[in-house]
Short mmCIF file of C-alpha atoms and ligand atoms in Angstrom, two decimals:
data_model
loop_
_atom_site.label_atom_id
_atom_site.label_comp_id
_atom_site.label_asym_id
_atom_site.label_seq_id
_atom_site.Cartn_x
_atom_site.Cartn_y
_atom_site.Cartn_z
CA MET A 290 10.82 49.78 42.02
CA ILE A 291 11.80 47.90 38.96
CA LEU A 292 12.79 48.81 35.41
CA PRO A 293 10.29 47.79 32.70
CA LEU A 294 11.98 46.06 29.81
CA THR A 295 13.21 48.38 27.36
CA ARG A 296 15.59 48.26 24.29
CA LYS A 297 18.71 50.16 24.81
CA ALA A 298 22.18 49.93 26.34
CA GLY A 299 24.53 52.68 27.05
CA GLY A 300 27.48 53.72 29.15
CA ILE A 301 28.12 51.82 32.63
CA ARG A 302 29.55 54.26 35.23
CA ILE A 303 32.50 53.07 37.50
CA LYS A 304 32.14 54.40 40.97
CA SER A 305 35.05 55.94 42.86
CA PRO A 306 36.00 54.67 46.34
CA GLN A 307 34.36 57.85 47.72
CA GLU A 308 31.13 57.08 45.89
CA LEU A 309 31.14 53.54 47.04
CA GLU A 310 31.35 54.68 50.60
CA LEU A 311 28.31 56.86 50.23
CA MET A 312 26.41 53.92 48.55
CA ARG A 313 27.35 51.77 51.57
CA SER A 314 25.70 54.41 53.74
CA ALA A 315 22.64 54.42 51.61
CA GLY A 316 22.55 50.69 51.64
CA ARG A 317 22.81 50.57 55.44
CA ILE A 318 19.74 52.92 55.78
CA VAL A 319 17.79 50.53 53.43
CA ALA A 320 18.93 47.49 55.50
CA GLU A 321 17.69 49.19 58.66
CA VAL A 322 14.20 49.68 57.10
CA HIS A 323 14.12 46.01 56.15
CA VAL A 324 15.00 44.97 59.86
CA ARG A 325 12.09 47.01 61.03
CA MET A 326 9.76 45.64 58.18
CA ARG A 327 10.50 42.02 59.15
CA GLU A 328 9.60 42.87 62.87
CA MET A 329 6.31 44.58 61.86
CA VAL A 330 5.05 42.21 59.12
CA GLN A 331 2.21 40.22 60.75
CA PRO A 332 -1.47 39.62 60.31
CA GLY A 333 -3.61 42.83 60.87
CA VAL A 334 -0.90 45.33 59.87
CA THR A 335 -1.82 47.42 56.86
CA THR A 336 0.60 48.26 54.04
CA ALA A 337 0.03 51.97 54.92
CA ASP A 338 1.49 51.13 58.55
CA LEU A 339 4.47 49.85 56.95
CA ASP A 340 5.08 52.71 54.62
CA ALA A 341 4.59 55.14 57.49
CA ALA A 342 7.36 53.31 59.56
CA ALA A 343 9.71 53.25 56.60
CA GLU A 344 9.40 56.88 55.68
CA LYS A 345 10.16 57.80 59.40
CA ILE A 346 13.35 55.77 59.54
CA ILE A 347 14.54 57.14 56.20
CA ARG A 348 13.84 60.66 56.89
CA GLY A 349 15.42 60.37 60.29
CA TYR A 350 18.68 59.81 58.55
CA GLY A 351 18.25 62.95 56.39
CA ALA A 352 17.54 60.61 53.44
CA ILE A 353 14.86 60.72 50.84
CA PRO A 354 12.50 57.97 49.93
CA ILE A 355 13.15 57.73 46.28
CA PHE A 356 10.07 56.10 45.09
CA VAL A 357 7.94 59.08 45.92
CA GLY A 358 6.92 60.92 42.70
CA TYR A 359 8.69 58.33 40.50
CA PRO A 360 7.35 58.84 36.94
CA ASN A 361 5.06 56.22 35.35
CA ALA A 362 6.42 54.05 32.50
CA LYS A 363 3.29 55.13 30.59
CA GLU A 364 3.56 58.79 29.45
CA GLY A 365 1.05 60.98 31.46
CA GLY A 366 0.42 58.21 33.91
CA PRO A 367 0.31 58.81 37.62
CA VAL A 368 3.60 59.26 39.61
CA PHE A 369 4.21 56.73 42.32
CA PRO A 370 2.65 58.06 45.54
CA ALA A 371 4.37 56.31 48.50
CA THR A 372 7.70 55.49 50.18
CA LEU A 373 7.48 51.69 49.66
CA CYS A 374 6.13 49.27 47.06
CA THR A 375 4.22 46.65 48.91
CA SER A 376 2.96 43.86 46.66
CA ILE A 377 0.77 40.93 48.17
CA ASN A 378 0.60 37.37 46.78
CA ASP A 379 0.00 37.38 43.04
CA GLU A 380 1.26 40.92 42.99
CA LEU A 381 5.01 41.01 42.02
CA VAL A 382 5.99 44.56 42.29
CA HIS A 383 4.85 48.13 42.52
CA GLY A 384 1.97 47.75 44.81
CA ILE A 385 0.73 50.97 46.39
CA PRO A 386 0.57 50.90 50.22
CA SER A 387 -2.97 51.45 51.63
CA ARG A 388 -4.88 51.58 54.72
CA GLN A 389 -7.29 49.13 53.07
CA ARG A 390 -4.75 46.39 52.52
CA VAL A 391 -4.49 44.48 55.72
CA LEU A 392 -1.96 41.62 55.88
CA MET A 393 -3.53 38.21 56.50
CA ASP A 394 -2.18 35.04 57.84
CA GLY A 395 -0.68 33.06 54.93
CA ASP A 396 0.10 36.06 52.76
CA LEU A 397 3.38 36.79 51.08
CA VAL A 398 4.25 40.49 51.08
CA SER A 399 7.12 41.88 48.90
CA ILE A 400 8.47 45.19 50.37
CA ASP A 401 10.68 47.29 48.00
CA VAL A 402 12.66 49.91 49.74
CA GLY A 403 14.64 52.81 47.84
CA VAL A 404 16.56 55.74 49.47
CA LEU A 405 18.73 58.65 48.04
CA TYR A 406 21.41 59.73 50.61
CA LYS A 407 23.92 62.26 49.93
CA GLY A 408 23.26 61.91 46.15
CA TYR A 409 23.52 58.03 46.06
CA VAL A 410 20.81 55.31 45.93
CA GLY A 411 20.30 52.06 47.93
CA ASP A 412 17.56 49.72 46.57
CA SER A 413 16.46 46.60 48.11
CA GLY A 414 13.28 44.56 48.00
CA TRP A 415 12.61 41.37 50.17
CA THR A 416 9.42 39.07 50.29
CA TYR A 417 8.13 38.25 53.82
CA PRO A 418 5.74 35.51 55.00
CA VAL A 419 2.84 36.82 57.06
CA GLY A 420 2.13 34.37 59.89
CA VAL A 421 2.29 30.80 58.49
CA VAL A 422 2.35 30.35 54.84
CA ASN A 423 1.75 27.13 52.83
CA GLY A 424 4.38 24.90 51.49
CA GLU A 425 4.40 26.29 47.78
CA ALA A 426 4.76 29.77 49.19
CA GLN A 427 7.65 28.71 51.52
CA ARG A 428 9.34 27.12 48.51
CA LEU A 429 8.93 30.24 46.31
CA LEU A 430 10.37 32.40 48.97
CA GLU A 431 13.57 29.96 49.17
CA VAL A 432 13.98 29.67 45.54
CA THR A 433 13.56 33.30 44.70
CA GLU A 434 16.12 34.30 47.31
CA GLY A 435 18.35 31.43 46.03
CA SER A 436 18.10 32.73 42.53
CA LEU A 437 19.21 36.22 43.82
CA TRP A 438 22.40 34.58 45.67
CA ALA A 439 23.17 32.58 42.34
CA GLY A 440 23.16 35.99 40.55
CA ILE A 441 25.41 37.62 43.16
CA ALA A 442 27.72 34.65 43.16
CA ALA A 443 28.19 35.09 39.28
CA ALA A 444 28.60 38.91 39.64
CA LYS A 445 32.44 38.93 39.55
CA ALA A 446 34.81 41.19 37.66
CA GLY A 447 35.85 39.33 34.50
CA ASN A 448 32.34 37.53 34.10
CA ARG A 449 29.87 38.95 31.68
CA PHE A 450 26.30 40.21 32.34
CA ILE A 451 25.00 37.20 30.63
CA ASP A 452 26.60 34.98 33.10
CA VAL A 453 24.57 36.73 36.00
CA THR A 454 21.42 36.43 33.95
CA ARG A 455 21.95 32.75 33.25
CA ALA A 456 22.61 32.01 36.91
CA VAL A 457 19.42 33.69 38.00
CA GLN A 458 17.20 31.94 35.27
CA ASP A 459 18.95 28.48 35.67
CA TYR A 460 18.39 28.46 39.40
CA SER A 461 14.71 29.43 39.38
CA GLU A 462 13.80 27.27 36.57
CA SER A 463 15.58 24.22 37.73
CA GLN A 464 13.39 24.47 40.82
CA GLY A 465 10.22 24.38 38.62
CA PHE A 466 9.39 28.11 38.94
CA SER A 467 9.52 30.76 36.17
CA VAL A 468 11.38 34.08 36.23
CA VAL A 469 9.62 37.31 35.14
CA ARG A 470 10.90 38.68 31.75
CA GLU A 471 9.17 41.98 31.45
CA TYR A 472 10.90 43.71 34.27
CA THR A 473 14.70 43.62 34.73
CA SER A 474 17.65 44.18 37.12
CA HIS A 475 19.61 47.36 36.62
CA GLY A 476 22.67 49.50 37.26
CA VAL A 477 22.32 51.93 40.13
CA GLY A 478 24.20 54.79 41.63
CA ARG A 479 23.54 58.31 41.51
CA LYS A 480 20.24 57.49 39.83
CA MET A 481 17.90 54.56 40.84
CA HIS A 482 17.99 53.28 37.19
CA GLU A 483 21.32 53.43 35.46
CA GLU A 484 22.62 51.43 32.53
CA PRO A 485 22.64 48.55 31.94
CA GLN A 486 19.35 46.82 32.10
CA ILE A 487 20.30 43.23 33.38
CA LEU A 488 17.87 40.71 32.12
CA ASN A 489 16.75 37.86 34.43
CA TYR A 490 16.28 35.64 31.47
CA VAL A 491 18.62 34.76 28.49
CA PRO A 492 16.94 36.08 25.36
CA GLU A 493 17.40 34.48 21.78
CA ARG A 494 20.88 34.94 20.51
CA SER A 495 19.93 37.13 17.66
CA GLU A 496 17.62 39.29 19.80
CA ALA A 497 20.44 39.57 22.41
CA ALA A 498 23.02 40.71 20.00
CA ARG A 499 20.74 43.40 18.49
CA MET A 500 18.70 44.64 21.68
CA TYR A 501 21.06 43.97 24.59
CA PRO A 502 24.78 44.51 23.55
CA ALA A 503 25.82 45.11 27.14
CA MET A 504 25.08 41.48 27.92
CA ASN A 505 28.17 40.43 26.68
CA ARG A 506 30.28 43.18 28.28
CA LYS A 507 32.27 42.22 31.34
CA LEU A 508 31.81 43.31 34.89
CA ALA A 509 34.54 45.56 36.41
CA PRO A 510 35.34 46.68 39.91
CA GLY A 511 33.44 49.67 40.91
CA MET A 512 30.37 48.82 39.05
CA THR A 513 27.20 48.77 41.15
CA PHE A 514 23.95 47.14 40.35
CA ALA A 515 20.51 46.19 41.73
CA LEU A 516 19.95 42.65 41.26
CA GLU A 517 16.28 41.67 41.51
CA PRO A 518 14.81 38.40 40.32
CA MET A 519 11.02 38.18 40.52
CA VAL A 520 10.00 34.42 40.45
CA ASN A 521 6.55 33.20 39.79
CA ALA A 522 4.91 29.78 40.79
CA GLY A 523 3.15 29.59 37.27
CA THR A 524 3.76 31.56 34.09
CA TRP A 525 6.31 34.26 33.84
CA ARG A 526 3.74 36.62 32.12
CA THR A 527 2.51 39.52 34.05
CA GLN A 528 -0.40 42.16 33.84
CA LEU A 529 -0.67 45.61 34.90
CA HIS A 530 -3.58 46.81 37.12
CA ASP A 531 -5.73 49.86 36.32
CA ASP A 532 -3.82 51.99 38.88
CA GLN A 533 -0.95 51.89 36.30
CA TRP A 534 1.44 50.69 38.90
CA THR A 535 0.65 47.44 40.59
CA VAL A 536 2.04 44.44 38.53
CA SER A 537 0.49 40.98 38.99
CA THR A 538 1.12 37.56 37.48
CA ALA A 539 -1.11 36.84 34.39
CA ASP A 540 -2.43 33.61 35.98
CA GLY A 541 -3.06 34.98 39.56
CA ARG A 542 -0.57 32.48 41.08
CA LEU A 543 2.08 33.59 43.67
CA SER A 544 5.12 35.70 42.96
CA ALA A 545 8.19 36.61 45.15
CA HIS A 546 10.78 39.24 44.62
CA PHE A 547 14.30 39.67 46.37
CA GLU A 548 16.70 42.50 45.45
CA HIS A 549 20.09 43.64 46.87
CA THR A 550 22.23 46.52 45.64
CA ILE A 551 25.83 45.21 45.04
CA ALA A 552 29.14 46.51 44.19
CA ILE A 553 31.65 44.52 41.98
CA SER A 554 34.99 44.21 43.66
CA ASN A 555 38.06 42.02 42.85
CA GLY A 556 36.68 39.00 44.56
CA GLU A 557 33.05 38.32 45.56
CA ALA A 558 30.48 41.05 44.95
CA GLU A 559 30.00 43.37 48.10
CA VAL A 560 26.34 43.41 49.20
CA LEU A 561 25.62 47.02 50.11
CA THR A 562 21.98 46.46 51.37
CA LYS A 563 22.70 43.35 53.59
CA LEU A 564 20.27 42.76 56.29
MG1 MG B 1325 13.92 47.93 44.43
MG1 MG B 1326 15.57 48.00 41.88
#
């Protein structure tokens, strides 16, 4: 589940060692769901099958699937009805699992998992190939995952948020793809979406200073974020479906999405949702 672009920045909470320990536990549950998803994804499986399996694992730990009932970005819009977001091919995020959506050979399916465990959130999305995918789809998977790891490599204490943003954008665009601008990475902790929004593209300097003052702030040990580049084969522009949740590329071309929850430490960032 992804934060739509808004125009604000506020306080960034530093987590205590005890809080980080709880976030590691939440992250391990999310990772275990992904291990199961990777096994299950194949032609003929429905996205409702994936959703049921994920919910069972999460509830088995006494954790809560945190996407269920999540409010719509649009006032009065429908709440999110499922455990997972499952988004196929040109859909980039927030697809709703359904018995009618059957995975087919050659599809890409993005599976986003969020859990709340003992008051703390783990959030990770991964895009999986269904059967054998074509060359462009394979390259899109590699580049999107690469852009996530480029962002994680830049997520060090002392660096600024804009350094993480730039690393994500530079890597994906240098490979000939575009990075989605209308949805962002985000702080995470007691809530799924905490400050700050972390853009995946570098805005104009004047716009950045006015709208995203946090972008020039420095990362510090104990901050926790969900980094989640969404990378498109064609345009970065997106469109919202009539269900008020599913987001697709505006040109109908493929999209991929990779996300980890990470904690800033004194050296490399710690990945809390590692598979
Ligand atoms: Mg997510
Ligand atoms: Mg997220």
